[in-house]
Amino acid sequence: MALRTLVAWAALGPLLWGCALALQGGMLYPQESPSRERKELDGLWSFRADFSDNRRRGFEEQWYRRPLRESGPTLDMPVPSSFNDIGQDWRLWDFVGWVWYEREVILPERWTQDLRTRVVLRIGSAHSYAIVWVNGVHTLEHEGGYLPFEADISNLVQVGALPSRLRITIAINNTLTPTTLPPGTIQYMNDTSKYPKGYFVQNIYFDFFNYAGLQRSVLLYTTPTTYIDDITVTTDVEQDSGLVNYQIFVKGNNLFELEVRLLDAENKVVANRTVTQGQLKVPGASLWWPYLMHERPAYLYSLEVRLTAQTSLGPVSDFYTLPVGIRTVAVTESQFLINGKPFYFHGVNKHEDADIRGKGFDWPLLVKDFNLLRWLGANAFRTSHYPYAEEVLQMCDRHGIVVIDECPGVGLALPQFFNNVSLHHHMRVMEEVVRRDKNHPAVVMWSVANEPASHLESAGHYLKMVIAHTKALDPSRPVTFVSKSNYTADKAAPYVDVICLNSYYSWYYDFGHLELIQRQLATQFENWYKKYQKPIIQSEYGAEAIAGFHQDPPLMFTEEYQKSLLEQYHLGLDQKRRKYVVGELIWNFADFMTEQSPLRVLGNKKGIFTRQRQPKGAAFLLRERYWKIANETRYPHSVAKSQCLGNSPFT
Ligand code: GCB
């Protein structure tokens, strides 16, 4: 068993800090603490889509200069939500161009009067290009959806006379071009016998609806003027001791004192230091285990950081608490190891998609999905095909659900998408993903792309660069991308740590011929393994089933066909499962919306749950399988308890 990858990553370690700094600043999740306050701006915003021909009327008329309602009719728009499904105007559903959001806020007096306070505006995500004005002043721009961005707006709010009322205007453009991520193309339809003048369509090369808008929370938060800007934690295990390596970045002042304490789940201090960079050693540490793998899952410590500094206006202090899971991740030729033990991914692919909220963050949906994951016995998911909200990863940390964290590198289907501008943007997006998610123990691998055209030479070079950059940013985790290429043609597979394969036997090929699946799956696994000797994850497989459609013998689109296809895949997976196949992720957890097309019936129906989260027959099949695998692979085996097959797996 050759433990090859970690050794190579360690050599890249020093680059970590250089790259992290290239981003200029951290992106710690905003939390309340004795020194920090937060004010969520969720709720109703004013909204206006710019339907003008060139979509630029908002800029020409400077809608940010005065209240949006004075520019023309506005709609009420809930934040967070996607704007697409909210209105009754069909033009909004697949609108392409600039939309405008606006909201007024009243600030607490202390925020505007106490000059030792820093006020930050943070946007959880805006898909896809955003420009932000505060009281009409251009404040911030950001490219790319699904990731947070923020600006220090203290100098706009602390201007002497009380401007306690703030007007925040955000213009968002959802257009996808060859250099955005995901990429897309705009096609002008010039035949005036068929289309009006100037008519265009947005072409996309991925299979989900391009929901847009303010889909995650917008908030204001404070820190002191000397503040903890970022924390990076990596962990290791040495005999029975847990090692927590940390680095703390402080901004605003070079003279400060630090107190760093690691607390266990009972709030007992188990280690402490007073320097910005160091190691905390925890003898007899409780490790973070994926749930179902160990009798003591997902143990979290808290890293409490307390900073004190003198400023010209007097003393300030800052507090930040980071949850820390002590665990190791490693990859061998045939295994994926967590805490030195073989881990088998039995999980799902998801989308952040449901009903009229589109991709808008929603607590009831989040909790329901986690309850369903546990009902199913799923121990992992991939964030197909973009980074999910931070609250999702926090739940994974707490519940011990393992995550393959994927960036929005989806739809890289055309040769022109592998250009230098895109490459730099893609690397920058990986910097933002790693900066945001690096401290989550649940995240065990980065995925830089889904189904790129990796048979192209240009794609091989491009992906090699993105993968190397990601490894330099985070030497502690394996990196992959998800391939649908043939093993002989794929130009980027040599650079990944784990081979992730999507295949749709008896669905997109040889449809109806379920009897071919086992043979084709065996060929797929054997060819890839022979060529690369790397562990393999079946990162997608599945079939569409329209809930309530039944037919026996099974026909495509019925619940029976979906179940039978899964059964055949499972037989094939079981042949290799104990050898070098280290995971299976069903496509998909739930039905989800797509663009309209003759191939889709109100979206993609490969969910084992409906979009309303009700089970299809396949969900019960998968549930039985996942709990069976969990009961077989639990560590230590002596504490294995048979679960699931009764009605209540958690009692
Ligand atoms: C895939 C894609 C996924 C699609 C799925 C399908 O290979 O990665 O985004 O939704 O197939 O159902 O076609």
CSV table of N, CA and C in Angstrom, one decimal, residues 155-264:
chain,number,residue,atom,x,y,z
A,155,ASN,N,-15.9,53.6,6.4
A,155,ASN,CA,-15.7,55.0,6.0
A,155,ASN,C,-17.0,55.6,5.3
A,156,LEU,N,-17.9,54.7,4.9
A,156,LEU,CA,-19.1,55.3,4.3
A,156,LEU,C,-20.2,55.5,5.4
A,157,VAL,N,-20.1,54.8,6.5
A,157,VAL,CA,-21.1,54.9,7.5
A,157,VAL,C,-20.7,55.8,8.7
A,158,GLN,N,-19.3,56.0,8.8
A,158,GLN,CA,-18.9,56.8,10.0
A,158,GLN,C,-18.4,58.1,9.5
A,159,VAL,N,-19.4,59.0,9.1
A,159,VAL,CA,-19.0,60.2,8.5
A,159,VAL,C,-19.5,61.4,9.2
A,160,GLY,N,-19.4,61.4,10.5
A,160,GLY,CA,-19.8,62.6,11.3
A,160,GLY,C,-21.3,62.6,11.6
A,161,ALA,N,-22.0,63.4,10.8
A,161,ALA,CA,-23.4,63.5,11.1
A,161,ALA,C,-24.0,62.1,10.8
A,162,LEU,N,-25.0,61.7,11.6
A,162,LEU,CA,-25.6,60.4,11.6
A,162,LEU,C,-26.2,59.9,10.2
A,163,PRO,N,-25.5,59.1,9.4
A,163,PRO,CA,-26.2,58.6,8.3
A,163,PRO,C,-26.7,57.2,8.6
A,164,SER,N,-27.5,57.2,9.7
A,164,SER,CA,-27.9,55.8,10.2
A,164,SER,C,-28.7,55.0,9.2
A,165,ARG,N,-29.3,55.7,8.2
A,165,ARG,CA,-30.1,55.0,7.2
A,165,ARG,C,-29.2,54.8,6.0
A,166,LEU,N,-29.0,53.5,5.7
A,166,LEU,CA,-28.1,53.1,4.5
A,166,LEU,C,-28.9,52.6,3.4
A,167,ARG,N,-28.6,52.9,2.2
A,167,ARG,CA,-29.2,52.3,1.0
A,167,ARG,C,-28.2,51.5,0.3
A,168,ILE,N,-28.6,50.2,0.2
A,168,ILE,CA,-27.6,49.2,-0.5
A,168,ILE,C,-28.3,48.9,-1.8
A,169,THR,N,-27.5,49.1,-2.9
A,169,THR,CA,-28.0,48.7,-4.2
A,169,THR,C,-27.1,47.7,-4.8
A,170,ILE,N,-27.6,46.6,-5.3
A,170,ILE,CA,-26.8,45.6,-5.9
A,170,ILE,C,-27.3,45.2,-7.3
A,171,ALA,N,-26.5,45.4,-8.3
A,171,ALA,CA,-26.8,45.0,-9.7
A,171,ALA,C,-26.2,43.7,-10.0
A,172,ILE,N,-26.9,42.8,-10.5
A,172,ILE,CA,-26.4,41.4,-10.7
A,172,ILE,C,-26.6,41.0,-12.2
A,173,ASN,N,-25.6,40.5,-12.8
A,173,ASN,CA,-25.8,40.0,-14.2
A,173,ASN,C,-25.6,38.5,-14.2
A,174,ASN,N,-26.5,37.8,-14.7
A,174,ASN,CA,-26.4,36.3,-14.8
A,174,ASN,C,-25.9,35.8,-16.1
A,175,THR,N,-25.4,36.7,-17.0
A,175,THR,CA,-25.0,36.2,-18.3
A,175,THR,C,-23.8,35.3,-18.2
A,176,LEU,N,-23.8,34.2,-18.9
A,176,LEU,CA,-22.7,33.3,-18.9
A,176,LEU,C,-21.9,33.4,-20.2
A,177,THR,N,-20.6,33.6,-20.2
A,177,THR,CA,-19.8,33.9,-21.4
A,177,THR,C,-18.7,32.8,-21.4
A,178,PRO,N,-17.9,32.8,-22.5
A,178,PRO,CA,-16.8,31.8,-22.5
A,178,PRO,C,-15.8,32.0,-21.4
A,179,THR,N,-15.8,33.1,-20.7
A,179,THR,CA,-14.8,33.3,-19.6
A,179,THR,C,-15.4,33.3,-18.2
A,180,THR,N,-16.7,33.0,-18.1
A,180,THR,CA,-17.3,32.9,-16.7
A,180,THR,C,-17.2,31.4,-16.3
A,181,LEU,N,-17.5,31.2,-15.0
A,181,LEU,CA,-17.5,29.8,-14.5
A,181,LEU,C,-18.9,29.6,-13.8
A,182,PRO,N,-19.8,28.8,-14.3
A,182,PRO,CA,-19.7,28.0,-15.5
A,182,PRO,C,-19.7,28.9,-16.7
A,183,PRO,N,-19.1,28.4,-17.8
A,183,PRO,CA,-19.1,29.2,-19.0
A,183,PRO,C,-20.4,29.0,-19.8
A,184,GLY,N,-20.7,29.9,-20.8
A,184,GLY,CA,-21.8,29.8,-21.6
A,184,GLY,C,-21.6,30.7,-22.9
A,185,THR,N,-22.5,30.7,-23.8
A,185,THR,CA,-22.4,31.6,-24.9
A,185,THR,C,-23.7,32.3,-25.2
A,186,ILE,N,-23.6,33.5,-25.7
A,186,ILE,CA,-24.8,34.2,-26.1
A,186,ILE,C,-24.9,34.1,-27.6
A,187,GLN,N,-26.0,33.7,-28.1
A,187,GLN,CA,-26.2,33.5,-29.5
A,187,GLN,C,-27.3,34.5,-30.0
A,188,TYR,N,-26.9,35.4,-30.9
A,188,TYR,CA,-27.8,36.3,-31.6
A,188,TYR,C,-28.5,35.6,-32.7
A,189,MET,N,-29.8,35.7,-32.8
A,189,MET,CA,-30.6,35.0,-33.8
A,189,MET,C,-30.9,36.1,-34.9
A,190,ASN,N,-30.2,36.0,-36.0
A,190,ASN,CA,-30.2,37.1,-36.9
A,190,ASN,C,-31.2,37.0,-38.0
A,191,ASP,N,-31.9,35.8,-38.1
A,191,ASP,CA,-32.9,35.6,-39.2
A,191,ASP,C,-34.2,36.3,-38.8
A,192,THR,N,-34.4,37.5,-39.4
A,192,THR,CA,-35.5,38.4,-38.9
A,192,THR,C,-36.9,37.8,-39.4
A,193,SER,N,-36.8,36.8,-40.3
A,193,SER,CA,-38.1,36.2,-40.6
A,193,SER,C,-38.6,35.3,-39.5
A,194,LYS,N,-37.7,34.9,-38.6
A,194,LYS,CA,-38.1,34.1,-37.5
A,194,LYS,C,-38.0,34.8,-36.1
A,195,TYR,N,-37.1,35.8,-36.0
A,195,TYR,CA,-36.8,36.4,-34.7
A,195,TYR,C,-36.9,37.9,-34.8
A,196,PRO,N,-37.3,38.6,-33.7
A,196,PRO,CA,-37.3,40.0,-33.8
A,196,PRO,C,-35.8,40.5,-33.8
A,197,LYS,N,-35.6,41.7,-34.2
A,197,LYS,CA,-34.2,42.3,-34.2
A,197,LYS,C,-33.6,42.3,-32.8
A,198,GLY,N,-32.3,41.9,-32.8
A,198,GLY,CA,-31.6,41.9,-31.5
A,198,GLY,C,-31.9,40.7,-30.6
A,199,TYR,N,-32.7,39.7,-31.1
A,199,TYR,CA,-33.1,38.6,-30.3
A,199,TYR,C,-31.9,37.7,-30.0
A,200,PHE,N,-31.7,37.3,-28.8
A,200,PHE,CA,-30.6,36.4,-28.4
A,200,PHE,C,-31.0,35.4,-27.4
A,201,VAL,N,-30.2,34.3,-27.4
A,201,VAL,CA,-30.5,33.3,-26.3
A,201,VAL,C,-29.2,33.0,-25.6
A,202,GLN,N,-29.3,32.5,-24.4
A,202,GLN,CA,-28.2,32.1,-23.6
A,202,GLN,C,-28.0,30.6,-23.8
A,203,ASN,N,-26.9,30.2,-24.3
A,203,ASN,CA,-26.6,28.7,-24.4
A,203,ASN,C,-25.8,28.3,-23.2
A,204,ILE,N,-26.2,27.2,-22.5
A,204,ILE,CA,-25.4,26.7,-21.4
A,204,ILE,C,-25.1,25.3,-21.7
A,205,TYR,N,-24.1,24.8,-21.1
A,205,TYR,CA,-23.6,23.4,-21.4
A,205,TYR,C,-23.6,22.5,-20.1
A,206,PHE,N,-24.6,22.8,-19.3
A,206,PHE,CA,-24.7,22.0,-18.1
A,206,PHE,C,-26.2,21.7,-17.9
A,207,ASP,N,-26.6,20.8,-17.0
A,207,ASP,CA,-27.9,20.3,-16.9
A,207,ASP,C,-28.6,20.7,-15.6
A,208,PHE,N,-28.6,22.0,-15.4
A,208,PHE,CA,-29.5,22.5,-14.3
A,208,PHE,C,-29.9,23.9,-14.6
A,209,PHE,N,-31.0,24.4,-14.0
A,209,PHE,CA,-31.5,25.7,-14.4
A,209,PHE,C,-30.5,26.8,-13.8
A,210,ASN,N,-30.3,27.8,-14.6
A,210,ASN,CA,-29.3,28.8,-14.2
A,210,ASN,C,-30.0,29.8,-13.3
A,211,TYR,N,-30.4,29.3,-12.1
A,211,TYR,CA,-31.1,30.2,-11.2
A,211,TYR,C,-30.1,31.3,-10.8
A,212,ALA,N,-30.7,32.5,-10.5
A,212,ALA,CA,-29.8,33.7,-10.2
A,212,ALA,C,-30.4,34.6,-9.2
A,213,GLY,N,-29.6,35.5,-8.8
A,213,GLY,CA,-30.1,36.5,-7.8
A,213,GLY,C,-29.3,36.5,-6.5
A,214,LEU,N,-29.9,37.1,-5.5
A,214,LEU,CA,-29.2,37.0,-4.1
A,214,LEU,C,-29.7,35.7,-3.5
A,215,GLN,N,-29.0,34.6,-3.7
A,215,GLN,CA,-29.5,33.3,-3.3
A,215,GLN,C,-29.1,32.9,-1.9
A,216,ARG,N,-28.2,33.7,-1.3
A,216,ARG,CA,-27.8,33.4,0.1
A,216,ARG,C,-27.9,34.8,0.9
A,217,SER,N,-27.7,34.7,2.2
A,217,SER,CA,-27.9,35.9,3.0
A,217,SER,C,-27.0,37.0,2.7
A,218,VAL,N,-27.5,38.2,2.8
A,218,VAL,CA,-26.7,39.4,2.8
A,218,VAL,C,-26.7,39.9,4.2
A,219,LEU,N,-25.5,40.3,4.7
A,219,LEU,CA,-25.5,40.8,6.1
A,219,LEU,C,-24.4,41.8,6.3
A,220,LEU,N,-24.7,42.5,7.4
A,220,LEU,CA,-23.7,43.5,7.9
A,220,LEU,C,-23.1,42.9,9.2
A,221,TYR,N,-21.8,43.0,9.4
A,221,TYR,CA,-21.3,42.6,10.7
A,221,TYR,C,-20.2,43.5,11.1
A,222,THR,N,-19.8,43.5,12.4
A,222,THR,CA,-18.8,44.4,12.9
A,222,THR,C,-17.6,43.5,13.4
A,223,THR,N,-16.4,44.2,13.4
A,223,THR,CA,-15.3,43.7,14.1
A,223,THR,C,-14.6,44.9,14.7
A,224,PRO,N,-13.7,44.8,15.6
A,224,PRO,CA,-12.9,45.9,16.0
A,224,PRO,C,-12.0,46.3,14.9
A,225,THR,N,-11.4,47.5,15.0
A,225,THR,CA,-10.5,47.9,13.9
A,225,THR,C,-9.2,47.1,13.8
A,226,THR,N,-8.7,46.6,14.9
A,226,THR,CA,-7.7,45.5,14.9
A,226,THR,C,-8.4,44.2,15.1
A,227,TYR,N,-8.3,43.3,14.1
A,227,TYR,CA,-9.2,42.2,14.1
A,227,TYR,C,-8.6,40.9,13.6
A,228,ILE,N,-9.2,39.8,14.0
A,228,ILE,CA,-8.7,38.5,13.5
A,228,ILE,C,-9.3,38.4,12.0
A,229,ASP,N,-8.4,38.4,11.1
A,229,ASP,CA,-8.9,38.4,9.7
A,229,ASP,C,-9.1,37.0,9.1
A,230,ASP,N,-8.2,36.1,9.5
A,230,ASP,CA,-8.3,34.7,9.0
A,230,ASP,C,-7.7,33.7,10.0
A,231,ILE,N,-8.1,32.5,9.9
A,231,ILE,CA,-7.5,31.4,10.6
A,231,ILE,C,-7.4,30.2,9.7
A,232,THR,N,-6.2,29.6,9.7
A,232,THR,CA,-6.1,28.4,8.9
A,232,THR,C,-5.7,27.2,9.9
A,233,VAL,N,-6.5,26.2,9.8
A,233,VAL,CA,-6.2,25.0,10.7
A,233,VAL,C,-6.0,23.8,9.8
A,234,THR,N,-5.0,23.0,10.1
A,234,THR,CA,-4.8,21.7,9.6
A,234,THR,C,-4.6,20.7,10.8
A,235,THR,N,-5.0,19.5,10.6
A,235,THR,CA,-4.8,18.6,11.8
A,235,THR,C,-4.1,17.3,11.4
A,236,ASP,N,-3.6,16.7,12.4
A,236,ASP,CA,-2.8,15.4,12.2
A,236,ASP,C,-3.0,14.6,13.4
A,237,VAL,N,-2.6,13.3,13.3
A,237,VAL,CA,-2.7,12.4,14.4
A,237,VAL,C,-1.3,11.8,14.6
A,238,GLU,N,-0.8,11.8,15.8
A,238,GLU,CA,0.5,11.1,16.1
A,238,GLU,C,0.3,10.2,17.3
A,239,GLN,N,0.4,8.9,17.0
A,239,GLN,CA,0.0,7.9,18.0
A,239,GLN,C,-1.4,8.3,18.5
A,240,ASP,N,-1.6,8.5,19.9
A,240,ASP,CA,-3.0,8.8,20.3
A,240,ASP,C,-3.2,10.3,20.5
A,241,SER,N,-2.2,11.1,20.0
A,241,SER,CA,-2.4,12.6,20.2
A,241,SER,C,-2.9,13.2,18.9
A,242,GLY,N,-3.8,14.2,19.1
A,242,GLY,CA,-4.2,15.0,18.0
A,242,GLY,C,-3.4,16.2,17.9
A,243,LEU,N,-3.0,16.6,16.7
A,243,LEU,CA,-2.2,17.8,16.5
A,243,LEU,C,-3.0,18.8,15.7
A,244,VAL,N,-3.2,20.0,16.2
A,244,VAL,CA,-3.9,21.1,15.5
A,244,VAL,C,-2.9,22.2,15.2
A,245,ASN,N,-2.6,22.3,13.9
A,245,ASN,CA,-1.7,23.3,13.4
A,245,ASN,C,-2.5,24.5,13.0
A,246,TYR,N,-2.2,25.6,13.5
A,246,TYR,CA,-3.0,26.8,13.2
A,246,TYR,C,-2.1,28.0,12.8
A,247,GLN,N,-2.7,28.9,12.0
A,247,GLN,CA,-2.1,30.1,11.7
A,247,GLN,C,-3.2,31.2,11.8
A,248,ILE,N,-2.9,32.3,12.5
A,248,ILE,CA,-3.9,33.4,12.6
A,248,ILE,C,-3.4,34.6,11.9
A,249,PHE,N,-4.2,35.2,11.2
A,249,PHE,CA,-3.9,36.5,10.4
A,249,PHE,C,-4.6,37.6,11.1
A,250,VAL,N,-3.8,38.6,11.5
A,250,VAL,CA,-4.4,39.8,12.2
A,250,VAL,C,-4.3,41.0,11.3
A,251,LYS,N,-5.3,41.8,11.2
A,251,LYS,CA,-5.2,43.1,10.4
A,251,LYS,C,-5.5,44.3,11.3
A,252,GLY,N,-4.9,45.4,10.9
A,252,GLY,CA,-5.2,46.7,11.5
A,252,GLY,C,-4.2,47.2,12.5
A,253,ASN,N,-3.2,46.3,12.9
A,253,ASN,CA,-2.2,46.7,13.9
A,253,ASN,C,-1.2,45.6,14.0
A,254,ASN,N,0.1,46.0,14.0
A,254,ASN,CA,1.1,45.0,14.2
A,254,ASN,C,1.4,44.6,15.7
A,255,LEU,N,0.9,45.5,16.5
A,255,LEU,CA,1.2,45.2,18.0
A,255,LEU,C,-0.1,44.7,18.6
A,256,PHE,N,-0.1,43.5,19.0
A,256,PHE,CA,-1.3,42.9,19.6
A,256,PHE,C,-0.8,41.7,20.4
A,257,GLU,N,-1.7,41.2,21.3
A,257,GLU,CA,-1.5,40.0,22.0
A,257,GLU,C,-2.6,39.0,21.7
A,258,LEU,N,-2.2,37.7,21.7
A,258,LEU,CA,-3.1,36.7,21.4
A,258,LEU,C,-3.2,35.6,22.5
A,259,GLU,N,-4.4,35.1,22.6
A,259,GLU,CA,-4.6,33.9,23.5
A,259,GLU,C,-5.3,32.9,22.6
A,260,VAL,N,-4.7,31.8,22.4
A,260,VAL,CA,-5.3,30.8,21.6
A,260,VAL,C,-5.6,29.5,22.5
A,261,ARG,N,-6.9,29.2,22.6
A,261,ARG,CA,-7.2,28.0,23.4
A,261,ARG,C,-8.0,27.0,22.7
A,262,LEU,N,-7.7,25.7,22.9
A,262,LEU,CA,-8.5,24.7,22.3
A,262,LEU,C,-9.4,24.1,23.4
A,263,LEU,N,-10.7,24.1,23.1
A,263,LEU,CA,-11.6,23.6,24.1
A,263,LEU,C,-12.3,22.3,23.6
A,264,ASP,N,-12.5,21.3,24.5
A,264,ASP,CA,-13.2,20.1,24.1
A,264,ASP,C,-14.7,20.4,24.1
